Protein backbone atom coordinates (compact mmCIF):
# COMPACT_ATOMS: atom_id res chain seq x y z
CA UNK A 1 0.00 0.00 0.00
CA UNK A 2 1.18 3.53 -0.74
CA UNK A 3 -0.09 7.07 -0.96
CA UNK A 4 0.73 9.95 -3.29
CA UNK A 5 1.23 13.42 -1.80
CA UNK A 6 2.56 16.79 -2.87
CA UNK A 7 6.17 17.36 -1.88
CA UNK A 8 7.05 20.10 0.58
CA UNK A 9 10.33 21.96 1.17
CA UNK A 10 11.07 19.39 3.87
CA UNK A 11 11.34 16.72 1.13
CA UNK A 12 14.24 18.36 -0.70
CA UNK A 13 16.95 16.03 0.69
CA UNK A 14 14.76 12.99 0.02
CA UNK A 15 14.12 14.09 -3.58
CA UNK A 16 17.82 14.73 -4.13
CA UNK A 17 18.54 11.16 -2.99
CA UNK A 18 15.79 9.64 -5.15
CA UNK A 19 16.98 11.64 -8.15
CA UNK A 20 19.91 9.23 -8.52
CA UNK A 21 17.42 6.68 -9.92
CA UNK A 22 16.68 9.02 -12.82
CA UNK A 23 20.09 10.62 -13.16
CA UNK A 24 22.38 7.56 -13.14
CA UNK A 25 21.32 6.09 -16.50
CA UNK A 26 21.62 9.51 -18.09
CA UNK A 27 25.19 9.97 -16.89
CA UNK A 28 26.05 6.44 -17.99
CA UNK A 29 24.77 6.90 -21.54
CA UNK A 30 25.32 10.65 -22.07
CA UNK A 31 28.27 11.76 -19.94
CA UNK A 32 28.76 14.59 -22.42
CA UNK A 33 25.46 16.13 -21.23
CA UNK A 34 24.92 15.02 -17.64
CA UNK A 35 27.13 15.73 -14.62
CA UNK A 36 28.59 12.47 -13.31
CA UNK A 37 28.32 13.21 -9.59
CA UNK A 38 26.29 16.37 -9.05
CA UNK A 39 26.87 18.19 -5.79
CA UNK A 40 24.17 17.33 -3.25
CA UNK A 41 23.68 21.01 -2.41
CA UNK A 42 23.08 21.82 -6.08
CA UNK A 43 20.56 18.99 -6.51
CA UNK A 44 18.75 20.08 -3.36
CA UNK A 45 18.70 23.67 -4.67
CA UNK A 46 17.24 22.34 -7.94
CA UNK A 47 14.35 20.68 -6.07
CA UNK A 48 13.88 23.62 -3.70
CA UNK A 49 13.43 25.89 -6.73
CA UNK A 50 11.00 23.47 -8.39
CA UNK A 51 8.86 23.14 -5.26
CA UNK A 52 8.71 26.94 -5.01
CA UNK A 53 7.69 27.34 -8.68
CA UNK A 54 3.88 27.62 -8.96
CA UNK A 55 3.90 26.01 -12.42
CA UNK A 56 5.60 22.88 -11.04
CA UNK A 57 4.13 20.07 -8.97
CA UNK A 58 6.41 17.55 -7.30
CA UNK A 59 4.67 14.42 -6.03
CA UNK A 60 6.03 11.80 -3.65
CA UNK A 61 4.87 8.21 -3.26
CA UNK A 62 5.11 7.02 0.36
CA UNK A 63 4.93 3.38 1.38
CA UNK A 64 2.88 1.95 4.24
CA UNK A 65 5.78 2.48 6.64
CA UNK A 66 6.34 6.05 5.47
CA UNK A 67 9.31 5.17 3.28
CA UNK A 68 9.67 7.00 -0.03
CA UNK A 69 8.92 4.79 -3.02
CA UNK A 70 9.30 7.37 -5.78
CA UNK A 71 8.51 10.81 -7.08
CA UNK A 72 7.30 12.68 -10.14
CA UNK A 73 8.04 16.22 -11.25
CA UNK A 74 5.53 17.86 -13.58
CA UNK A 75 5.20 21.34 -15.02
CA UNK A 76 2.15 23.09 -16.46
CA UNK A 77 3.18 25.02 -19.58
CA UNK A 78 1.29 27.64 -21.54
CA UNK A 79 2.24 27.41 -25.18
CA UNK A 80 1.26 30.46 -27.17
CA UNK A 81 -0.14 29.96 -30.63
CA UNK A 82 1.66 31.00 -33.76
CA UNK A 83 0.56 31.56 -37.33
CA UNK A 84 0.85 27.77 -37.72
CA UNK A 85 -0.08 26.27 -34.35
CA UNK A 86 -2.85 26.55 -31.80
CA UNK A 87 -2.16 27.85 -28.31
CA UNK A 88 -2.52 25.27 -25.59
CA UNK A 89 -1.90 24.47 -21.96
CA UNK A 90 -0.10 21.18 -21.39
CA UNK A 91 1.32 19.30 -18.45
CA UNK A 92 4.86 18.04 -18.97
CA UNK A 93 6.18 15.11 -16.96
CA UNK A 94 9.83 16.08 -16.56
CA UNK A 95 10.96 13.31 -14.18
CA UNK A 96 9.54 10.16 -12.65
CA UNK A 97 11.42 7.67 -10.49
CA UNK A 98 10.49 4.57 -8.53
CA UNK A 99 12.86 2.80 -6.15
CA UNK A 100 13.91 -0.57 -7.59
CA UNK A 101 12.26 -2.47 -4.73
CA UNK A 102 8.87 -1.01 -5.72
CA UNK A 103 9.23 -1.42 -9.49
CA UNK A 104 6.18 -2.92 -11.21
CA UNK A 105 4.07 -2.54 -8.06
CA UNK A 106 1.81 0.24 -9.34
CA UNK A 107 3.75 3.13 -7.82
CA UNK A 108 4.78 4.55 -11.20
CA UNK A 109 1.23 4.21 -12.54
CA UNK A 110 -0.17 5.96 -9.46
CA UNK A 111 2.33 8.81 -9.83
CA UNK A 112 1.41 9.10 -13.50
CA UNK A 113 -2.31 9.18 -12.65
CA UNK A 114 -1.64 11.94 -10.11
CA UNK A 115 0.21 13.94 -12.77
CA UNK A 116 -2.76 13.51 -15.10
CA UNK A 117 -5.00 14.94 -12.36
CA UNK A 118 -2.67 17.91 -11.93
CA UNK A 119 -2.99 18.55 -15.66
CA UNK A 120 -6.77 18.19 -15.71
CA UNK A 121 -7.11 20.56 -12.75
CA UNK A 122 -5.00 23.13 -14.62
CA UNK A 123 -7.13 22.81 -17.77
CA UNK A 124 -4.51 20.96 -19.78
CA UNK A 125 -5.49 19.07 -22.91
CA UNK A 126 -2.41 16.87 -23.07
CA UNK A 127 0.25 15.20 -20.95
CA UNK A 128 3.65 15.08 -22.63
CA UNK A 129 6.98 13.58 -21.69
CA UNK A 130 10.15 12.46 -23.41
CA UNK A 131 12.31 9.37 -23.14
CA UNK A 132 15.93 8.92 -24.09
CA UNK A 133 16.47 6.14 -26.65
CA UNK A 134 18.62 4.18 -24.19
CA UNK A 135 15.85 4.03 -21.57
CA UNK A 136 13.89 1.05 -22.90
CA UNK A 137 12.16 0.36 -19.57
CA UNK A 138 10.75 3.90 -19.45
CA UNK A 139 9.62 3.62 -23.06
CA UNK A 140 7.76 0.40 -22.27
CA UNK A 141 6.19 1.99 -19.18
CA UNK A 142 4.88 4.96 -21.16
CA UNK A 143 3.59 2.84 -24.06
CA UNK A 144 1.75 0.59 -21.59
CA UNK A 145 0.26 3.74 -20.02
CA UNK A 146 -1.18 4.82 -23.38
CA UNK A 147 1.44 7.28 -24.63
CA UNK A 148 2.30 7.39 -28.31
CA UNK A 149 5.33 8.90 -30.03
CA UNK A 150 4.94 12.34 -31.55
CA UNK A 151 8.41 13.50 -32.60
CA UNK A 152 11.91 12.11 -32.82
CA UNK A 153 14.78 14.35 -31.74
CA UNK A 154 18.07 13.68 -33.46
CA UNK A 155 21.52 14.55 -32.16
CA UNK A 156 24.89 14.89 -33.86
CA UNK A 157 28.26 15.77 -32.39
CA UNK A 158 30.09 18.60 -34.15
mmCIF file of C-alpha atoms in Angstrom:
data_model
loop_
_atom_site.group_PDB
_atom_site.id
_atom_site.type_symbol
_atom_site.label_atom_id
_atom_site.label_comp_id
_atom_site.label_asym_id
_atom_site.label_seq_id
_atom_site.Cartn_x
_atom_site.Cartn_y
_atom_site.Cartn_z
ATOM 1 C CA UNK A 1 0.000 0.000 0.000
ATOM 2 C CA UNK A 2 1.183 3.525 -0.736
ATOM 3 C CA UNK A 3 -0.085 7.068 -0.958
ATOM 4 C CA UNK A 4 0.730 9.947 -3.285
ATOM 5 C CA UNK A 5 1.233 13.420 -1.800
ATOM 6 C CA UNK A 6 2.559 16.792 -2.872
ATOM 7 C CA UNK A 7 6.170 17.360 -1.884
ATOM 8 C CA UNK A 8 7.053 20.095 0.577
ATOM 9 C CA UNK A 9 10.326 21.961 1.165
ATOM 10 C CA UNK A 10 11.071 19.390 3.871
ATOM 11 C CA UNK A 11 11.338 16.725 1.134
ATOM 12 C CA UNK A 12 14.238 18.364 -0.697
ATOM 13 C CA UNK A 13 16.949 16.026 0.691
ATOM 14 C CA UNK A 14 14.762 12.990 0.016
ATOM 15 C CA UNK A 15 14.123 14.087 -3.578
ATOM 16 C CA UNK A 16 17.823 14.726 -4.128
ATOM 17 C CA UNK A 17 18.540 11.165 -2.986
ATOM 18 C CA UNK A 18 15.788 9.643 -5.148
ATOM 19 C CA UNK A 19 16.975 11.637 -8.150
ATOM 20 C CA UNK A 20 19.907 9.230 -8.516
ATOM 21 C CA UNK A 21 17.415 6.683 -9.922
ATOM 22 C CA UNK A 22 16.678 9.021 -12.822
ATOM 23 C CA UNK A 23 20.089 10.619 -13.164
ATOM 24 C CA UNK A 24 22.384 7.561 -13.139
ATOM 25 C CA UNK A 25 21.325 6.086 -16.496
ATOM 26 C CA UNK A 26 21.621 9.509 -18.094
ATOM 27 C CA UNK A 27 25.195 9.973 -16.889
ATOM 28 C CA UNK A 28 26.051 6.441 -17.993
ATOM 29 C CA UNK A 29 24.768 6.900 -21.537
ATOM 30 C CA UNK A 30 25.321 10.645 -22.074
ATOM 31 C CA UNK A 31 28.269 11.759 -19.938
ATOM 32 C CA UNK A 32 28.756 14.594 -22.419
ATOM 33 C CA UNK A 33 25.465 16.126 -21.235
ATOM 34 C CA UNK A 34 24.923 15.022 -17.638
ATOM 35 C CA UNK A 35 27.128 15.732 -14.617
ATOM 36 C CA UNK A 36 28.586 12.468 -13.314
ATOM 37 C CA UNK A 37 28.321 13.209 -9.594
ATOM 38 C CA UNK A 38 26.293 16.365 -9.053
ATOM 39 C CA UNK A 39 26.874 18.189 -5.787
ATOM 40 C CA UNK A 40 24.174 17.333 -3.247
ATOM 41 C CA UNK A 41 23.680 21.013 -2.408
ATOM 42 C CA UNK A 42 23.084 21.819 -6.080
ATOM 43 C CA UNK A 43 20.560 18.991 -6.511
ATOM 44 C CA UNK A 44 18.751 20.084 -3.363
ATOM 45 C CA UNK A 45 18.697 23.674 -4.672
ATOM 46 C CA UNK A 46 17.238 22.341 -7.940
ATOM 47 C CA UNK A 47 14.352 20.678 -6.073
ATOM 48 C CA UNK A 48 13.884 23.616 -3.699
ATOM 49 C CA UNK A 49 13.431 25.892 -6.729
ATOM 50 C CA UNK A 50 11.002 23.469 -8.389
ATOM 51 C CA UNK A 51 8.864 23.138 -5.264
ATOM 52 C CA UNK A 52 8.707 26.943 -5.007
ATOM 53 C CA UNK A 53 7.689 27.340 -8.677
ATOM 54 C CA UNK A 54 3.877 27.624 -8.955
ATOM 55 C CA UNK A 55 3.901 26.013 -12.417
ATOM 56 C CA UNK A 56 5.599 22.881 -11.040
ATOM 57 C CA UNK A 57 4.133 20.066 -8.974
ATOM 58 C CA UNK A 58 6.410 17.552 -7.296
ATOM 59 C CA UNK A 59 4.673 14.418 -6.035
ATOM 60 C CA UNK A 60 6.027 11.800 -3.647
ATOM 61 C CA UNK A 61 4.871 8.205 -3.259
ATOM 62 C CA UNK A 62 5.106 7.025 0.359
ATOM 63 C CA UNK A 63 4.929 3.382 1.385
ATOM 64 C CA UNK A 64 2.884 1.949 4.236
ATOM 65 C CA UNK A 65 5.784 2.476 6.644
ATOM 66 C CA UNK A 66 6.339 6.050 5.472
ATOM 67 C CA UNK A 67 9.310 5.167 3.281
ATOM 68 C CA UNK A 68 9.671 7.000 -0.027
ATOM 69 C CA UNK A 69 8.918 4.793 -3.024
ATOM 70 C CA UNK A 70 9.297 7.366 -5.782
ATOM 71 C CA UNK A 71 8.512 10.807 -7.083
ATOM 72 C CA UNK A 72 7.297 12.676 -10.143
ATOM 73 C CA UNK A 73 8.043 16.223 -11.246
ATOM 74 C CA UNK A 74 5.534 17.858 -13.582
ATOM 75 C CA UNK A 75 5.201 21.341 -15.023
ATOM 76 C CA UNK A 76 2.150 23.090 -16.464
ATOM 77 C CA UNK A 77 3.180 25.021 -19.578
ATOM 78 C CA UNK A 78 1.294 27.644 -21.535
ATOM 79 C CA UNK A 79 2.242 27.407 -25.176
ATOM 80 C CA UNK A 80 1.261 30.463 -27.173
ATOM 81 C CA UNK A 81 -0.142 29.964 -30.627
ATOM 82 C CA UNK A 82 1.662 30.999 -33.760
ATOM 83 C CA UNK A 83 0.562 31.556 -37.331
ATOM 84 C CA UNK A 84 0.849 27.770 -37.718
ATOM 85 C CA UNK A 85 -0.077 26.272 -34.348
ATOM 86 C CA UNK A 86 -2.848 26.553 -31.799
ATOM 87 C CA UNK A 87 -2.161 27.851 -28.314
ATOM 88 C CA UNK A 88 -2.523 25.271 -25.587
ATOM 89 C CA UNK A 89 -1.903 24.472 -21.957
ATOM 90 C CA UNK A 90 -0.098 21.178 -21.391
ATOM 91 C CA UNK A 91 1.320 19.297 -18.453
ATOM 92 C CA UNK A 92 4.861 18.039 -18.971
ATOM 93 C CA UNK A 93 6.182 15.113 -16.958
ATOM 94 C CA UNK A 94 9.831 16.081 -16.561
ATOM 95 C CA UNK A 95 10.956 13.308 -14.179
ATOM 96 C CA UNK A 96 9.541 10.160 -12.655
ATOM 97 C CA UNK A 97 11.416 7.673 -10.495
ATOM 98 C CA UNK A 98 10.491 4.570 -8.527
ATOM 99 C CA UNK A 99 12.861 2.798 -6.146
ATOM 100 C CA UNK A 100 13.913 -0.570 -7.591
ATOM 101 C CA UNK A 101 12.259 -2.472 -4.727
ATOM 102 C CA UNK A 102 8.873 -1.006 -5.719
ATOM 103 C CA UNK A 103 9.233 -1.418 -9.488
ATOM 104 C CA UNK A 104 6.182 -2.919 -11.208
ATOM 105 C CA UNK A 105 4.074 -2.535 -8.062
ATOM 106 C CA UNK A 106 1.812 0.237 -9.341
ATOM 107 C CA UNK A 107 3.754 3.133 -7.818
ATOM 108 C CA UNK A 108 4.782 4.551 -11.203
ATOM 109 C CA UNK A 109 1.230 4.208 -12.545
ATOM 110 C CA UNK A 110 -0.166 5.956 -9.460
ATOM 111 C CA UNK A 111 2.333 8.813 -9.832
ATOM 112 C CA UNK A 112 1.409 9.098 -13.498
ATOM 113 C CA UNK A 113 -2.310 9.181 -12.649
ATOM 114 C CA UNK A 114 -1.639 11.940 -10.108
ATOM 115 C CA UNK A 115 0.213 13.945 -12.773
ATOM 116 C CA UNK A 116 -2.764 13.514 -15.102
ATOM 117 C CA UNK A 117 -4.999 14.935 -12.357
ATOM 118 C CA UNK A 118 -2.670 17.914 -11.932
ATOM 119 C CA UNK A 119 -2.994 18.552 -15.656
ATOM 120 C CA UNK A 120 -6.772 18.188 -15.705
ATOM 121 C CA UNK A 121 -7.115 20.565 -12.751
ATOM 122 C CA UNK A 122 -5.003 23.133 -14.620
ATOM 123 C CA UNK A 123 -7.134 22.814 -17.773
ATOM 124 C CA UNK A 124 -4.507 20.957 -19.777
ATOM 125 C CA UNK A 125 -5.493 19.068 -22.908
ATOM 126 C CA UNK A 126 -2.413 16.869 -23.073
ATOM 127 C CA UNK A 127 0.251 15.200 -20.954
ATOM 128 C CA UNK A 128 3.649 15.084 -22.627
ATOM 129 C CA UNK A 129 6.983 13.583 -21.688
ATOM 130 C CA UNK A 130 10.149 12.463 -23.409
ATOM 131 C CA UNK A 131 12.306 9.370 -23.145
ATOM 132 C CA UNK A 132 15.925 8.919 -24.087
ATOM 133 C CA UNK A 133 16.468 6.145 -26.646
ATOM 134 C CA UNK A 134 18.617 4.182 -24.192
ATOM 135 C CA UNK A 135 15.850 4.032 -21.570
ATOM 136 C CA UNK A 136 13.889 1.050 -22.900
ATOM 137 C CA UNK A 137 12.158 0.363 -19.566
ATOM 138 C CA UNK A 138 10.745 3.901 -19.451
ATOM 139 C CA UNK A 139 9.622 3.617 -23.060
ATOM 140 C CA UNK A 140 7.755 0.400 -22.266
ATOM 141 C CA UNK A 141 6.188 1.987 -19.178
ATOM 142 C CA UNK A 142 4.882 4.960 -21.165
ATOM 143 C CA UNK A 143 3.590 2.845 -24.063
ATOM 144 C CA UNK A 144 1.749 0.587 -21.590
ATOM 145 C CA UNK A 145 0.262 3.740 -20.023
ATOM 146 C CA UNK A 146 -1.177 4.819 -23.381
ATOM 147 C CA UNK A 147 1.445 7.282 -24.625
ATOM 148 C CA UNK A 148 2.302 7.395 -28.312
ATOM 149 C CA UNK A 149 5.326 8.899 -30.026
ATOM 150 C CA UNK A 150 4.939 12.344 -31.549
ATOM 151 C CA UNK A 151 8.408 13.502 -32.600
ATOM 152 C CA UNK A 152 11.908 12.106 -32.816
ATOM 153 C CA UNK A 153 14.776 14.351 -31.743
ATOM 154 C CA UNK A 154 18.070 13.683 -33.460
ATOM 155 C CA UNK A 155 21.516 14.547 -32.155
ATOM 156 C CA UNK A 156 24.886 14.893 -33.858
ATOM 157 C CA UNK A 157 28.260 15.766 -32.390
ATOM 158 C CA UNK A 158 30.091 18.603 -34.152
#
